Amino acid sequence: MMKSNKAMAFAAALAASTAFAAPSLAEDKVTLVVNTVQIFGTIDPAKINDYTEYMAAVNLYDGLTTVNSAGQVVPQLAESWSVSDDNKKYTFKLKSGATFQDGSSVEAKDVVFSMQRMLSINEGPSHLFADLINPENVKAIDGHTVEVALNRVYSPFLSNTPLLLVVNSDLVMEQNDGEWGETYLADNSAGAGPYKLDGWTRGAQMMMSRYDNYHAGWPNQKPIDDLRFVVTRDEATIKALATKGELGMSSQYQGSETYDAISKLADYKIIAADTATGFYLKLNNQVPPTDDVHVRRAIAYAMDYDTIREVIFPGGQLSGPLAPVFADAYLVSLPAPEYNLDKAKEELAKSKYAGDRPIKISHGYVAKTAFEEEIGLLFKSALESIGFEVDLQPEPWNRITELAATVETTPNATQVFYGPTYPSPDSVFYVQYHSKAKGTWASMEWVLSDEIDSLIDESRSTTDPAKQNELYKAIQQKLHEMQSDVFLLTQKKRFAANKCLQGYAWVPMQSWDTDFSRFWWNCDE
């Protein structure tokens, strides 16, 4: 791994992106420069937990299954599966001919190793499986058959299986790096995914190259041969790269002015898609003053939703914790969020903090992100007009995740995007609101409600879709009544992309839409 100070690292990334911005006609290869606004904290598939880490993982590793653009769980390394009559035993038959990037075959022992490794490390997606699967109940029946026995009925299990990313157990064990190879897999990939890791300068850039023998194959048209991820929040840099024709695809978190400027360039287009991702003000339900429901409601009434959704960061209406994309589970009776300062004052007057003026409140957001800064200023202006004193706390993303670890350090309100990490409403409810999921950036509400926990647990144990959807609706109603969050908008994903980049389709699973093996390069489409 290359090391340098921050300035040198970014300069190296920018220079590298300039050198490999477009297909080299001499080599007939396509190298795509992709912008991210967050660092890649880890590439270990047992530890991933945010959008850039998932973006790396989906390109470096394959799971037992994957998700298509219709939100369906479909075969990947497993070609088929069966479920026992009691809904507690799943048997996966592995695909014949799938290989890791060193050419060795993917076998059942690798799946067993990967699942037991994840459960032992107990980070990243392990919270979905920790109380559900005992390590000894993951077994290789033969070289290409894996049996997973659950401790109880858990209806969303198949929707979780794309996160069971498989590592090359023989390669990991050859490193003599402890039982699970954590040091090695922190800096190296050992997957069966479409791309291999070629280099990584932390905080600046990551390079990957196409694995020619990828078991799932490649588009009939020209595939993306090399990926170069450049990490920067500087929107002037992104516009400059596009002006020079060097940007392949921007991040999804640019300001509207940046999208507008790039869209006017002859060789660029804007890719847009409605999503299940919500943009929330996560309100800390356990610390003053946001431990008071009337304070939380006052904050919700004080937000100018139209300005946020139509001017600052265009998106759709979000009336509760779940986006309407999940149509069968969506509670249509929830009222639209309302901007009304008079009602905000009325709610504040009902709170136990009504006699305290000003009421001090902290507001966190990602530093150097233009639209979040604008929302922060709007938040401050509105709340201070009704009796609050707002402490704006812009922080780097990695610092926000650290603050989320304890209830005491979590700000009163934090701007956070959260999209399903697997294609089920359960991902929205369990990961954000269940007490067992506390202490992560996704659960900065600290709801800690026995009633909510019980509803979520019941929804996970029923195999009747109609009953499950009724439980999902009950959860939405309760969270709305609690005003657990301020529900700002559903994200309309936008990427500025070279007009030759084809194949994008939104997938209802975090970063699975940036699996670049699904893209191709064609300037005539």
mmCIF file of N, CA, C and O in Angstrom, residues 248-318:
data_model
loop_
_atom_site.group_PDB
_atom_site.id
_atom_site.type_symbol
_atom_site.label_atom_id
_atom_site.label_comp_id
_atom_site.label_asym_id
_atom_site.label_seq_id
_atom_site.Cartn_x
_atom_site.Cartn_y
_atom_site.Cartn_z
ATOM 1 N N GLY A 248 -14.979 10.089 -15.380
ATOM 2 C CA GLY A 248 -15.845 9.030 -15.886
ATOM 3 C C GLY A 248 -17.226 9.097 -15.258
ATOM 4 O O GLY A 248 -18.244 9.046 -15.944
ATOM 5 N N MET A 249 -17.253 9.235 -13.916
ATOM 6 C CA MET A 249 -18.520 9.256 -13.204
ATOM 7 C C MET A 249 -18.315 9.949 -11.867
ATOM 8 O O MET A 249 -17.384 9.623 -11.125
ATOM 9 N N SER A 250 -19.172 10.908 -11.549
ATOM 10 C CA SER A 250 -19.063 11.632 -10.287
ATOM 11 C C SER A 250 -19.658 10.807 -9.155
ATOM 12 O O SER A 250 -20.292 9.778 -9.363
ATOM 13 N N SER A 251 -19.497 11.306 -7.940
ATOM 14 C CA SER A 251 -20.231 10.735 -6.808
ATOM 15 C C SER A 251 -21.697 11.141 -6.917
ATOM 16 O O SER A 251 -22.074 11.974 -7.736
ATOM 17 N N GLN A 252 -22.505 10.597 -6.046
ATOM 18 C CA GLN A 252 -23.937 10.912 -5.999
ATOM 19 C C GLN A 252 -24.224 12.114 -5.096
ATOM 20 O O GLN A 252 -25.388 12.477 -4.911
ATOM 21 N N TYR A 253 -23.181 12.722 -4.549
ATOM 22 C CA TYR A 253 -23.373 13.766 -3.538
ATOM 23 C C TYR A 253 -22.817 15.113 -3.976
ATOM 24 O O TYR A 253 -22.258 15.854 -3.178
ATOM 25 N N GLN A 254 -22.966 15.457 -5.235
ATOM 26 C CA GLN A 254 -22.543 16.775 -5.700
ATOM 27 C C GLN A 254 -23.663 17.787 -5.471
ATOM 28 O O GLN A 254 -24.834 17.438 -5.364
ATOM 29 N N GLY A 255 -23.279 19.054 -5.444
ATOM 30 C CA GLY A 255 -24.263 20.116 -5.349
ATOM 31 C C GLY A 255 -24.967 20.327 -6.678
ATOM 32 O O GLY A 255 -24.451 19.962 -7.750
ATOM 33 N N SER A 256 -26.147 20.932 -6.635
ATOM 34 C CA SER A 256 -26.934 21.133 -7.854
ATOM 35 C C SER A 256 -26.170 21.959 -8.888
ATOM 36 O O SER A 256 -26.257 21.689 -10.094
ATOM 37 N N GLU A 257 -25.411 22.936 -8.432
ATOM 38 C CA GLU A 257 -24.673 23.777 -9.369
ATOM 39 C C GLU A 257 -23.635 22.966 -10.136
ATOM 40 O O GLU A 257 -23.407 23.201 -11.330
ATOM 41 N N THR A 258 -23.041 21.989 -9.477
ATOM 42 C CA THR A 258 -22.052 21.132 -10.145
ATOM 43 C C THR A 258 -22.712 20.270 -11.212
ATOM 44 O O THR A 258 -22.212 20.152 -12.336
ATOM 45 N N TYR A 259 -23.850 19.665 -10.875
ATOM 46 C CA TYR A 259 -24.569 18.870 -11.877
ATOM 47 C C TYR A 259 -24.977 19.746 -13.060
ATOM 48 O O TYR A 259 -24.850 19.337 -14.225
ATOM 49 N N ASP A 260 -25.460 20.937 -12.769
ATOM 50 C CA ASP A 260 -25.900 21.825 -13.849
ATOM 51 C C ASP A 260 -24.737 22.182 -14.768
ATOM 52 O O ASP A 260 -24.877 22.173 -16.004
ATOM 53 N N ALA A 261 -23.595 22.482 -14.168
ATOM 54 C CA ALA A 261 -22.430 22.884 -14.968
ATOM 55 C C ALA A 261 -21.938 21.738 -15.839
ATOM 56 O O ALA A 261 -21.654 21.912 -17.031
ATOM 57 N N ILE A 262 -21.856 20.544 -15.276
ATOM 58 C CA ILE A 262 -21.343 19.401 -16.044
ATOM 59 C C ILE A 262 -22.337 18.982 -17.123
ATOM 60 O O ILE A 262 -21.945 18.568 -18.224
ATOM 61 N N SER A 263 -23.632 19.101 -16.844
ATOM 62 C CA SER A 263 -24.642 18.684 -17.827
ATOM 63 C C SER A 263 -24.581 19.503 -19.108
ATOM 64 O O SER A 263 -25.050 19.049 -20.157
ATOM 65 N N LYS A 264 -23.991 20.684 -19.028
ATOM 66 C CA LYS A 264 -23.890 21.549 -20.207
ATOM 67 C C LYS A 264 -22.688 21.201 -21.088
ATOM 68 O O LYS A 264 -22.566 21.738 -22.192
ATOM 69 N N LEU A 265 -21.829 20.307 -20.608
ATOM 70 C CA LEU A 265 -20.669 19.900 -21.405
ATOM 71 C C LEU A 265 -21.095 18.875 -22.448
ATOM 72 O O LEU A 265 -21.899 17.969 -22.165
ATOM 73 N N ALA A 266 -20.532 18.985 -23.640
ATOM 74 C CA ALA A 266 -20.973 18.158 -24.776
ATOM 75 C C ALA A 266 -20.809 16.667 -24.527
ATOM 76 O O ALA A 266 -21.622 15.857 -25.003
ATOM 77 N N ASP A 267 -19.784 16.271 -23.798
ATOM 78 C CA ASP A 267 -19.485 14.852 -23.631
ATOM 79 C C ASP A 267 -20.031 14.262 -22.341
ATOM 80 O O ASP A 267 -19.625 13.165 -21.942
ATOM 81 N N TYR A 268 -20.956 14.962 -21.678
ATOM 82 C CA TYR A 268 -21.444 14.488 -20.386
ATOM 83 C C TYR A 268 -22.961 14.432 -20.332
ATOM 84 O O TYR A 268 -23.662 15.102 -21.099
ATOM 85 N N LYS A 269 -23.448 13.631 -19.401
ATOM 86 C CA LYS A 269 -24.874 13.479 -19.162
ATOM 87 C C LYS A 269 -25.086 13.338 -17.658
ATOM 88 O O LYS A 269 -24.139 13.092 -16.898
ATOM 89 N N ILE A 270 -26.326 13.489 -17.236
ATOM 90 C CA ILE A 270 -26.684 13.260 -15.844
ATOM 91 C C ILE A 270 -27.527 11.996 -15.774
ATOM 92 O O ILE A 270 -28.550 11.863 -16.454
ATOM 93 N N ILE A 271 -27.072 11.034 -14.995
ATOM 94 C CA ILE A 271 -27.834 9.818 -14.730
ATOM 95 C C ILE A 271 -28.662 10.074 -13.476
ATOM 96 O O ILE A 271 -28.139 10.544 -12.465
ATOM 97 N N ALA A 272 -29.953 9.794 -13.530
ATOM 98 C CA ALA A 272 -30.828 10.057 -12.388
ATOM 99 C C ALA A 272 -31.739 8.864 -12.144
ATOM 100 O O ALA A 272 -32.177 8.190 -13.083
ATOM 101 N N ALA A 273 -32.016 8.596 -10.859
ATOM 102 C CA ALA A 273 -32.907 7.495 -10.505
ATOM 103 C C ALA A 273 -33.529 7.755 -9.142
ATOM 104 O O ALA A 273 -32.844 8.204 -8.215
ATOM 105 N N ASP A 274 -34.825 7.476 -9.019
ATOM 106 C CA ASP A 274 -35.468 7.499 -7.712
ATOM 107 C C ASP A 274 -34.981 6.292 -6.916
ATOM 108 O O ASP A 274 -34.740 5.214 -7.473
ATOM 109 N N THR A 275 -34.860 6.466 -5.607
ATOM 110 C CA THR A 275 -34.274 5.408 -4.783
ATOM 111 C C THR A 275 -35.082 5.171 -3.517
ATOM 112 O O THR A 275 -36.038 5.884 -3.209
ATOM 113 N N ALA A 276 -34.640 4.177 -2.752
ATOM 114 C CA ALA A 276 -35.205 3.909 -1.426
ATOM 115 C C ALA A 276 -34.375 4.567 -0.335
ATOM 116 O O ALA A 276 -34.632 4.356 0.856
ATOM 117 N N THR A 277 -33.392 5.365 -0.707
ATOM 118 C CA THR A 277 -32.526 6.022 0.268
ATOM 119 C C THR A 277 -33.229 7.236 0.862
ATOM 120 O O THR A 277 -33.736 8.090 0.133
ATOM 121 N N GLY A 278 -33.255 7.306 2.176
ATOM 122 C CA GLY A 278 -33.814 8.457 2.860
ATOM 123 C C GLY A 278 -32.718 9.395 3.321
ATOM 124 O O GLY A 278 -31.600 8.970 3.616
ATOM 125 N N PHE A 279 -33.041 10.678 3.364
ATOM 126 C CA PHE A 279 -32.147 11.689 3.935
ATOM 127 C C PHE A 279 -32.836 12.184 5.199
ATOM 128 O O PHE A 279 -33.934 12.740 5.148
ATOM 129 N N TYR A 280 -32.188 11.944 6.327
ATOM 130 C CA TYR A 280 -32.786 12.173 7.626
ATOM 131 C C TYR A 280 -32.005 13.222 8.421
ATOM 132 O O TYR A 280 -30.791 13.355 8.280
ATOM 133 N N LEU A 281 -32.717 13.921 9.294
ATOM 134 C CA LEU A 281 -32.077 14.525 10.451
ATOM 135 C C LEU A 281 -32.286 13.521 11.575
ATOM 136 O O LEU A 281 -33.403 13.363 12.085
ATOM 137 N N LYS A 282 -31.243 12.806 11.916
ATOM 138 C CA LYS A 282 -31.349 11.814 12.979
ATOM 139 C C LYS A 282 -31.312 12.542 14.317
ATOM 140 O O LYS A 282 -30.317 13.198 14.640
ATOM 141 N N LEU A 283 -32.414 12.438 15.065
ATOM 142 C CA LEU A 283 -32.559 13.142 16.329
ATOM 143 C C LEU A 283 -32.228 12.193 17.479
ATOM 144 O O LEU A 283 -32.836 11.126 17.592
ATOM 145 N N ASN A 284 -31.286 12.571 18.306
ATOM 146 C CA ASN A 284 -30.892 11.745 19.445
ATOM 147 C C ASN A 284 -32.015 11.757 20.479
ATOM 148 O O ASN A 284 -32.234 12.749 21.168
ATOM 149 N N ASN A 285 -32.733 10.635 20.568
ATOM 150 C CA ASN A 285 -33.918 10.557 21.421
ATOM 151 C C ASN A 285 -33.608 10.438 22.911
ATOM 152 O O ASN A 285 -34.534 10.420 23.732
ATOM 153 N N GLN A 286 -32.320 10.372 23.267
ATOM 154 C CA GLN A 286 -31.958 10.071 24.650
ATOM 155 C C GLN A 286 -31.258 11.201 25.394
ATOM 156 O O GLN A 286 -31.027 11.077 26.599
ATOM 157 N N VAL A 287 -30.865 12.282 24.721
ATOM 158 C CA VAL A 287 -30.146 13.359 25.409
ATOM 159 C C VAL A 287 -30.922 14.665 25.292
ATOM 160 O O VAL A 287 -31.628 14.892 24.310
ATOM 161 N N PRO A 288 -30.802 15.536 26.293
ATOM 162 C CA PRO A 288 -31.493 16.832 26.240
ATOM 163 C C PRO A 288 -30.958 17.686 25.092
ATOM 164 O O PRO A 288 -29.767 17.615 24.790
ATOM 165 N N PRO A 289 -31.793 18.488 24.442
ATOM 166 C CA PRO A 289 -33.244 18.601 24.645
ATOM 167 C C PRO A 289 -34.059 17.691 23.734
ATOM 168 O O PRO A 289 -35.280 17.674 23.824
ATOM 169 N N THR A 290 -33.390 16.922 22.861
ATOM 170 C CA THR A 290 -34.132 16.105 21.896
ATOM 171 C C THR A 290 -34.663 14.810 22.506
ATOM 172 O O THR A 290 -35.236 13.982 21.794
ATOM 173 N N ASP A 291 -34.506 14.638 23.821
ATOM 174 C CA ASP A 291 -35.174 13.526 24.490
ATOM 175 C C ASP A 291 -36.654 13.822 24.706
ATOM 176 O O ASP A 291 -37.418 12.945 25.106
ATOM 177 N N ASP A 292 -37.071 15.042 24.394
ATOM 178 C CA ASP A 292 -38.467 15.461 24.535
ATOM 179 C C ASP A 292 -39.144 15.418 23.164
ATOM 180 O O ASP A 292 -38.692 16.066 22.216
ATOM 181 N N VAL A 293 -40.245 14.667 23.067
ATOM 182 C CA VAL A 293 -40.924 14.509 21.783
ATOM 183 C C VAL A 293 -41.423 15.838 21.242
ATOM 184 O O VAL A 293 -41.469 16.058 20.021
ATOM 185 N N HIS A 294 -41.777 16.758 22.120
ATOM 186 C CA HIS A 294 -42.262 18.061 21.647
ATOM 187 C C HIS A 294 -41.132 18.880 21.028
ATOM 188 O O HIS A 294 -41.365 19.632 20.063
ATOM 189 N N VAL A 295 -39.939 18.737 21.556
ATOM 190 C CA VAL A 295 -38.782 19.392 20.937
ATOM 191 C C VAL A 295 -38.535 18.792 19.562
ATOM 192 O O VAL A 295 -38.288 19.507 18.591
ATOM 193 N N ARG A 296 -38.622 17.473 19.477
ATOM 194 C CA ARG A 296 -38.399 16.811 18.185
ATOM 195 C C ARG A 296 -39.452 17.256 17.164
ATOM 196 O O ARG A 296 -39.139 17.503 16.003
ATOM 197 N N ARG A 297 -40.690 17.373 17.602
ATOM 198 C CA ARG A 297 -41.750 17.821 16.692
ATOM 199 C C ARG A 297 -41.542 19.282 16.295
ATOM 200 O O ARG A 297 -41.803 19.670 15.149
ATOM 201 N N ALA A 298 -41.076 20.092 17.232
ATOM 202 C CA ALA A 298 -40.804 21.497 16.913
ATOM 203 C C ALA A 298 -39.731 21.606 15.840
ATOM 204 O O ALA A 298 -39.846 22.410 14.904
ATOM 205 N N ILE A 299 -38.696 20.793 15.942
ATOM 206 C CA ILE A 299 -37.636 20.796 14.931
ATOM 207 C C ILE A 299 -38.207 20.394 13.575
ATOM 208 O O ILE A 299 -37.895 20.999 12.541
ATOM 209 N N ALA A 300 -39.067 19.359 13.575
ATOM 210 C CA ALA A 300 -39.653 18.893 12.317
ATOM 211 C C ALA A 300 -40.494 19.988 11.657
ATOM 212 O O ALA A 300 -40.426 20.188 10.437
ATOM 213 N N TYR A 301 -41.289 20.709 12.445
ATOM 214 C CA TYR A 301 -42.099 21.794 11.878
ATOM 215 C C TYR A 301 -41.240 22.967 11.404
ATOM 216 O O TYR A 301 -41.684 23.761 10.564
ATOM 217 N N ALA A 302 -40.026 23.093 11.944
ATOM 218 C CA ALA A 302 -39.178 24.244 11.615
ATOM 219 C C ALA A 302 -38.354 24.060 10.344
ATOM 220 O O ALA A 302 -37.643 24.980 9.933
ATOM 221 N N MET A 303 -38.451 22.893 9.712
ATOM 222 C CA MET A 303 -37.647 22.646 8.520
ATOM 223 C C MET A 303 -38.416 23.041 7.259
ATOM 224 O O MET A 303 -39.573 22.656 7.076
ATOM 225 N N ASP A 304 -37.755 23.788 6.400
ATOM 226 C CA ASP A 304 -38.353 24.244 5.136
ATOM 227 C C ASP A 304 -38.125 23.166 4.074
ATOM 228 O O ASP A 304 -37.167 23.193 3.314
ATOM 229 N N TYR A 305 -39.049 22.208 4.017
ATOM 230 C CA TYR A 305 -38.883 21.029 3.162
ATOM 231 C C TYR A 305 -38.829 21.392 1.683
ATOM 232 O O TYR A 305 -38.039 20.813 0.925
ATOM 233 N N ASP A 306 -39.662 22.332 1.255
ATOM 234 C CA ASP A 306 -39.691 22.684 -0.164
ATOM 235 C C ASP A 306 -38.340 23.246 -0.608
ATOM 236 O O ASP A 306 -37.842 22.900 -1.684
ATOM 237 N N THR A 307 -37.767 24.122 0.198
ATOM 238 C CA THR A 307 -36.458 24.694 -0.158
ATOM 239 C C THR A 307 -35.390 23.618 -0.206
ATOM 240 O O THR A 307 -34.552 23.587 -1.116
ATOM 241 N N ILE A 308 -35.430 22.701 0.758
ATOM 242 C CA ILE A 308 -34.430 21.623 0.786
ATOM 243 C C ILE A 308 -34.606 20.707 -0.419
ATOM 244 O O ILE A 308 -33.633 20.397 -1.127
ATOM 245 N N ARG A 309 -35.861 20.281 -0.689
ATOM 246 C CA ARG A 309 -36.106 19.286 -1.741
ATOM 247 C C ARG A 309 -36.063 19.855 -3.149
ATOM 248 O O ARG A 309 -35.777 19.124 -4.099
ATOM 249 N N GLU A 310 -36.347 21.129 -3.283
ATOM 250 C CA GLU A 310 -36.454 21.696 -4.626
ATOM 251 C C GLU A 310 -35.254 22.559 -5.005
ATOM 252 O O GLU A 310 -34.988 22.744 -6.201
ATOM 253 N N VAL A 311 -34.546 23.087 -4.028
ATOM 254 C CA VAL A 311 -33.453 24.013 -4.316
ATOM 255 C C VAL A 311 -32.100 23.470 -3.878
ATOM 256 O O VAL A 311 -31.162 23.394 -4.671
ATOM 257 N N ILE A 312 -31.998 23.094 -2.606
ATOM 258 C CA ILE A 312 -30.690 22.730 -2.065
ATOM 259 C C ILE A 312 -30.256 21.348 -2.532
ATOM 260 O O ILE A 312 -29.131 21.165 -3.000
ATOM 261 N N PHE A 313 -31.132 20.352 -2.390
ATOM 262 C CA PHE A 313 -30.785 18.985 -2.790
ATOM 263 C C PHE A 313 -32.053 18.307 -3.294
ATOM 264 O O PHE A 313 -32.801 17.722 -2.515
ATOM 265 N N PRO A 314 -32.325 18.378 -4.597
ATOM 266 C CA PRO A 314 -33.583 17.853 -5.132
ATOM 267 C C PRO A 314 -33.825 16.393 -4.776
ATOM 268 O O PRO A 314 -32.937 15.549 -4.881
ATOM 269 N N GLY A 315 -35.057 16.127 -4.336
ATOM 270 C CA GLY A 315 -35.436 14.774 -3.977
ATOM 271 C C GLY A 315 -36.934 14.664 -3.837
ATOM 272 O O GLY A 315 -37.673 15.625 -4.056
ATOM 273 N N GLY A 316 -37.400 13.492 -3.443
ATOM 274 C CA GLY A 316 -38.825 13.246 -3.302
ATOM 275 C C GLY A 316 -39.280 13.377 -1.864
ATOM 276 O O GLY A 316 -38.473 13.473 -0.938
ATOM 277 N N GLN A 317 -40.586 13.350 -1.673
ATOM 278 C CA GLN A 317 -41.166 13.481 -0.334
ATOM 279 C C GLN A 317 -40.928 12.219 0.480
ATOM 280 O O GLN A 317 -41.117 11.105 -0.002
ATOM 281 N N LEU A 318 -40.521 12.397 1.722
ATOM 282 C CA LEU A 318 -40.351 11.304 2.672
ATOM 283 C C LEU A 318 -41.223 11.613 3.881
ATOM 284 O O LEU A 318 -40.955 12.560 4.623
#
